[in-house]
Short mmCIF file of C-alpha atoms and ligand atoms in Angstrom, two decimals:
data_model
loop_
_atom_site.label_atom_id
_atom_site.label_comp_id
_atom_site.label_asym_id
_atom_site.label_seq_id
_atom_site.Cartn_x
_atom_site.Cartn_y
_atom_site.Cartn_z
CA MET W 1 112.92 92.20 112.35
CA ILE W 2 109.37 93.14 111.30
CA THR W 3 106.35 92.92 113.59
CA PHE W 4 102.75 93.67 112.62
CA ASP W 5 100.49 94.17 115.60
CA ASN W 6 96.75 94.38 114.92
CA VAL W 7 97.17 96.44 111.72
CA HIS W 8 93.99 97.88 110.21
CA LYS W 9 93.57 99.81 106.96
CA SER W 10 90.43 100.87 105.11
CA PHE W 11 89.94 102.86 101.92
CA GLY W 12 86.58 104.56 102.28
CA PRO W 13 84.07 101.82 103.08
CA LYS W 14 86.50 99.11 101.92
CA ARG W 15 88.08 97.36 104.89
CA VAL W 16 91.27 95.90 103.46
CA LEU W 17 93.40 95.01 106.51
CA ARG W 18 91.32 93.99 109.54
CA GLY W 19 93.85 93.13 112.22
CA VAL W 20 97.03 91.78 110.67
CA ASN W 21 99.41 90.12 113.13
CA LEU W 22 102.69 88.76 111.81
CA GLU W 23 106.34 88.41 112.78
CA ILE W 24 109.25 88.12 110.39
CA ALA W 25 112.48 87.04 112.05
CA LYS W 26 115.81 88.61 111.07
CA GLY W 27 117.53 86.86 108.15
CA THR W 28 114.45 84.84 107.18
CA SER W 29 112.37 84.85 104.02
CA MET W 30 108.62 85.35 104.47
CA VAL W 31 106.28 84.91 101.53
CA ILE W 32 102.80 86.39 101.74
CA ILE W 33 100.19 84.75 99.55
CA GLY W 34 96.57 85.58 98.92
CA GLY W 35 94.09 86.36 96.15
CA SER W 36 94.20 89.48 93.98
CA GLY W 37 93.04 92.57 95.84
CA THR W 38 93.33 91.03 99.33
CA GLY W 39 95.76 93.71 100.52
CA LYS W 40 99.17 92.15 99.97
CA SER W 41 100.69 95.26 98.41
CA VAL W 42 98.98 97.46 101.01
CA THR W 43 100.64 95.35 103.73
CA LEU W 44 104.05 95.82 102.16
CA LYS W 45 103.58 99.56 101.56
CA SER W 46 102.51 99.96 105.19
CA VAL W 47 105.89 98.71 106.37
CA LEU W 48 107.63 101.36 104.28
CA GLY W 49 105.29 104.07 105.56
CA LEU W 50 103.94 104.66 102.02
CA ILE W 51 100.53 103.84 103.50
CA THR W 52 99.66 104.69 107.11
CA PRO W 53 97.58 102.12 108.99
CA ASP W 54 94.37 103.38 110.61
CA ASN W 55 95.09 101.28 113.67
CA GLY W 56 97.80 99.04 115.05
CA THR W 57 101.58 99.26 114.79
CA ILE W 58 104.36 97.99 112.56
CA LEU W 59 107.81 97.83 114.08
CA VAL W 60 110.97 97.37 112.04
CA ASP W 61 113.89 96.37 114.24
CA GLY W 62 111.93 97.86 117.12
CA LYS W 63 111.27 101.18 115.36
CA ASP W 64 107.96 102.62 114.16
CA ALA W 65 107.99 103.25 110.40
CA THR W 66 105.93 106.40 110.71
CA LYS W 67 108.29 108.08 113.21
CA GLY W 68 111.88 109.32 113.05
CA ASP W 69 114.26 109.93 110.13
CA ARG W 70 112.55 108.67 106.94
CA ASP W 71 115.71 108.75 104.79
CA ALA W 72 117.69 106.67 107.27
CA PHE W 73 114.76 104.29 107.68
CA LEU W 74 114.25 103.75 103.94
CA ALA W 75 118.01 103.36 103.34
CA ARG W 76 117.76 99.97 105.04
CA PHE W 77 115.31 98.63 102.44
CA GLY W 78 115.50 97.38 98.90
CA MET W 79 112.35 96.93 96.89
CA LEU W 80 111.34 95.21 93.69
CA PHE W 81 108.05 96.79 92.71
CA GLN W 82 105.13 94.95 91.15
CA GLY W 83 105.64 95.22 87.37
CA GLY W 84 109.29 96.22 87.77
CA ALA W 85 108.65 99.98 87.65
CA LEU W 86 111.87 100.89 85.85
CA PHE W 87 112.27 104.51 84.80
CA ASP W 88 111.99 104.43 81.01
CA SER W 89 113.90 107.69 80.50
CA LEU W 90 116.94 106.43 82.43
CA THR W 91 119.47 103.91 81.15
CA VAL W 92 119.80 100.49 82.75
CA TRP W 93 122.77 101.43 84.92
CA GLN W 94 121.10 104.68 86.02
CA ASN W 95 118.05 102.64 87.06
CA VAL W 96 120.16 100.17 89.02
CA ALA W 97 122.18 102.95 90.66
CA PHE W 98 119.14 105.19 91.19
CA ARG W 99 119.49 105.37 94.96
CA LEU W 100 123.29 105.55 94.80
CA LEU W 101 123.06 108.77 92.79
CA ARG W 102 120.97 110.73 95.30
CA GLY W 103 119.90 111.07 98.93
CA ALA W 104 121.28 109.27 101.97
CA LEU W 105 123.14 106.64 99.92
CA LYS W 106 124.76 108.99 97.38
CA ARG W 107 128.16 107.98 95.89
CA PRO W 108 130.38 109.54 93.21
CA LYS W 109 128.95 108.82 89.74
CA ALA W 110 131.80 106.55 88.58
CA GLU W 111 131.54 104.45 91.71
CA ALA W 112 127.75 104.20 91.41
CA ARG W 113 128.15 102.98 87.82
CA GLU W 114 130.73 100.41 88.88
CA ILE W 115 128.39 99.07 91.58
CA ALA W 116 125.52 98.97 89.06
CA ILE W 117 127.60 96.89 86.64
CA GLU W 118 128.63 94.53 89.42
CA LYS W 119 124.97 94.05 90.45
CA LEU W 120 123.95 93.53 86.82
CA ARG W 121 126.56 90.81 86.61
CA ARG W 122 125.16 89.24 89.80
CA VAL W 123 121.75 88.87 88.13
CA GLY W 124 123.28 87.41 84.95
CA LEU W 125 123.50 90.51 82.74
CA THR W 126 126.65 91.62 80.92
CA PRO W 127 128.07 95.18 81.12
CA ASP W 128 126.96 95.94 77.54
CA VAL W 129 123.33 96.31 78.71
CA ALA W 130 124.31 99.12 81.11
CA ASP W 131 123.81 101.89 78.57
CA LEU W 132 120.63 100.53 77.00
CA PHE W 133 117.15 101.78 77.94
CA PRO W 134 114.65 99.44 79.64
CA SER W 135 112.45 99.37 76.51
CA GLU W 136 115.33 97.74 74.62
CA LEU W 137 115.27 94.71 76.94
CA SER W 138 113.07 91.59 77.10
CA GLY W 139 110.66 91.13 80.02
CA GLY W 140 112.99 88.70 81.75
CA MET W 141 115.94 91.07 81.39
CA GLN W 142 113.86 93.96 82.75
CA LYS W 143 113.00 91.84 85.77
CA ARG W 144 116.70 91.13 86.32
CA VAL W 145 117.42 94.87 86.15
CA SER W 146 114.69 95.52 88.74
CA LEU W 147 116.25 92.86 90.94
CA ALA W 148 119.71 94.43 90.51
CA ARG W 149 118.23 97.79 91.53
CA ALA W 150 116.61 96.26 94.62
CA ILE W 151 119.97 94.92 95.85
CA ALA W 152 122.18 97.79 94.64
CA ALA W 153 122.57 99.42 98.04
CA GLU W 154 122.99 96.06 99.82
CA PRO W 155 119.87 96.47 101.94
CA GLU W 156 119.24 94.62 105.20
CA ILE W 157 115.60 94.11 104.27
CA ILE W 158 114.33 93.34 100.77
CA PHE W 159 110.75 93.37 99.52
CA PHE W 160 109.65 91.63 96.35
CA ASP W 161 106.17 92.44 95.09
CA GLU W 162 105.02 89.82 92.56
CA PRO W 163 108.54 89.15 91.22
CA THR W 164 107.47 86.59 88.60
CA THR W 165 104.13 87.96 87.38
CA GLY W 166 104.13 88.19 83.59
CA LEU W 167 107.12 85.89 83.08
CA ASP W 168 107.04 82.48 81.43
CA PRO W 169 107.53 79.47 83.76
CA ILE W 170 111.20 78.98 82.87
CA MET W 171 112.11 82.64 83.38
CA SER W 172 110.07 82.61 86.62
CA GLY W 173 112.19 79.70 87.83
CA VAL W 174 115.38 81.60 87.02
CA ILE W 175 114.20 84.71 88.89
CA ASN W 176 113.00 82.63 91.88
CA ASP W 177 116.37 80.89 92.14
CA LEU W 178 118.21 84.22 91.87
CA ILE W 179 116.08 85.75 94.61
CA ARG W 180 116.71 82.81 96.91
CA GLU W 181 120.48 82.80 96.26
CA ILE W 182 120.84 86.55 96.71
CA VAL W 183 118.77 86.69 99.91
CA VAL W 184 120.82 83.84 101.40
CA GLU W 185 124.21 85.28 100.40
CA MET W 186 123.29 88.78 101.66
CA GLY W 187 121.81 87.43 104.90
CA ALA W 188 118.91 89.79 104.29
CA THR W 189 115.44 89.67 105.77
CA ALA W 190 113.02 89.22 102.86
CA MET W 191 109.32 89.68 102.37
CA THR W 192 107.87 88.51 99.07
CA ILE W 193 104.33 88.84 97.82
CA THR W 194 103.08 86.41 95.23
CA HIS W 195 100.22 84.26 94.09
CA ASP W 196 102.62 81.93 92.28
CA MET W 197 102.95 78.72 94.33
CA THR W 198 106.19 77.78 92.52
CA SER W 199 107.72 81.03 93.82
CA VAL W 200 106.54 80.22 97.32
CA ARG W 201 108.28 76.86 97.34
CA ALA W 202 111.47 78.32 95.84
CA ILE W 203 111.76 81.43 98.01
CA ALA W 204 110.05 80.92 101.37
CA ASP W 205 111.30 79.88 104.78
CA ASN W 206 107.89 80.84 106.14
CA VAL W 207 104.54 81.48 104.51
CA ALA W 208 101.62 83.64 105.54
CA MET W 209 98.25 83.62 103.84
CA LEU W 210 96.26 86.86 103.82
CA HIS W 211 92.51 86.40 103.52
CA ASP W 212 89.59 88.64 104.55
CA GLY W 213 92.00 91.19 106.00
CA VAL W 214 93.76 88.86 108.43
CA ILE W 215 96.59 86.32 108.35
CA GLN W 216 94.53 83.19 107.87
CA TRP W 217 97.50 80.84 108.33
CA THR W 218 101.23 81.19 108.89
CA GLY W 219 103.98 78.64 109.32
CA PRO W 220 107.10 77.09 107.83
CA VAL W 221 106.87 76.34 104.11
CA GLY W 222 107.33 72.63 104.87
CA GLN W 223 104.07 72.58 106.82
CA MET W 224 102.06 74.33 104.13
CA ASP W 225 100.76 71.19 102.41
CA SER W 226 99.57 69.54 105.63
CA SER W 227 98.22 72.67 107.35
CA GLY W 228 94.65 71.39 107.60
CA ASP W 229 93.50 74.95 106.83
CA PRO W 230 90.73 74.79 104.20
CA TYR W 231 91.49 78.30 102.84
CA LEU W 232 95.18 77.56 102.39
CA ALA W 233 94.47 74.14 100.93
CA GLN W 234 92.10 75.66 98.37
CA PHE W 235 94.62 78.36 97.45
CA ILE W 236 97.42 75.82 96.96
CA SER W 237 95.28 73.52 94.84
CA GLY W 238 93.77 76.38 92.83
CA SER W 239 90.35 74.78 93.20
CA ALA W 240 87.08 76.61 92.57
CA GLU W 241 85.56 74.49 95.36
CA GLY W 242 86.13 75.60 98.96
CA PRO W 243 85.60 78.40 101.45
CA ILE W 244 87.15 81.09 99.20
CA GLU W 245 84.56 82.59 96.84
CA ALA W 246 85.78 82.34 93.27
CA VAL W 247 83.76 85.36 92.12
CA ARG W 248 84.91 88.63 93.67
N1 LIG Z 1 95.90 104.02 97.67
C1 LIG Z 1 94.73 103.35 97.59
N2 LIG Z 1 93.55 104.00 97.56
C2 LIG Z 1 92.37 103.33 97.51
N3 LIG Z 1 92.27 102.00 97.46
C3 LIG Z 1 93.40 101.29 97.48
C4 LIG Z 1 94.70 101.92 97.53
N4 LIG Z 1 95.65 100.96 97.53
C5 LIG Z 1 94.98 99.78 97.48
N5 LIG Z 1 93.65 99.97 97.45
C6 LIG Z 1 92.62 98.91 97.42
O1 LIG Z 1 92.94 97.98 98.44
C7 LIG Z 1 92.69 96.65 98.00
C8 LIG Z 1 93.93 95.82 98.15
O2 LIG Z 1 94.92 96.26 97.22
P1 LIG Z 1 96.33 95.58 97.05
O3 LIG Z 1 97.03 95.54 98.35
O4 LIG Z 1 97.01 96.31 95.96
O5 LIG Z 1 95.93 94.11 96.59
P2 LIG Z 1 96.90 92.89 96.25
O6 LIG Z 1 96.66 91.85 97.32
O7 LIG Z 1 96.43 92.38 94.91
O8 LIG Z 1 98.30 93.39 96.22
C9 LIG Z 1 92.21 96.75 96.56
O9 LIG Z 1 90.80 96.68 96.57
C10 LIG Z 1 92.67 98.13 96.13
O10 LIG Z 1 91.81 98.65 95.16
MG1 LIG Z 2 99.67 93.69 94.74
#
């Protein structure tokens, strides 16, 4: 469903992606791990065409993200942004239904609200939160709203950027389980970025580790612990000792 072929991206002198090659099969869940600032979010934004690679190609279902009808292309995606990124001046239901109220996916307002309430229910929130503002919710509830927004238009492809960052371990577990359930029941292709190994084990079919601008290791989640790759092993163990420099 998504193919990265020799993708390069620099910002000024900073070479972030230095030849990323990766394939994500339709209906599977890929989790990309790697240290802070290694280019995980840049990788994800490149698929959406929010960032244009300097070199190489990214194909989504055989199509180049940077060519053709952008609205139709983006309509196939759902996205949970790092930090949630809810609009604080919109109510919860308006956030969830954001894309159903405008553009290629536009529906009548009443219908959009109904869908929003159904999606809120799917993530464990009751209809009475629909008319609240994001600031009136706890961090865990905000994350659920962001998740409801990501799935509101029933996308074929869903991206989750650091879905559990900032949550306590129990709430992280709840969000991980929800993500896994929803991806499976929708049959969606998913790409998740995280540095939380608990998320990896809960969400992934396959794992890819980004390090020094390339995919250092990729394989099924079940092979992660016996990969024999010293970078991956150090990342999993969280050890200061190993090939990855702790001070960056
Ligand atoms: N739009 C941008 N302009 C300049 N530098 C950027 C931009 N986006 C990301 N970077 C830089 O690219 C590197 C990788 O960023 P990012 O992909 O956000 O890291 P992470 O792996 O933590 O998600 C960082 O050093 C960041 O500062
Ligand atoms: Mg990031």
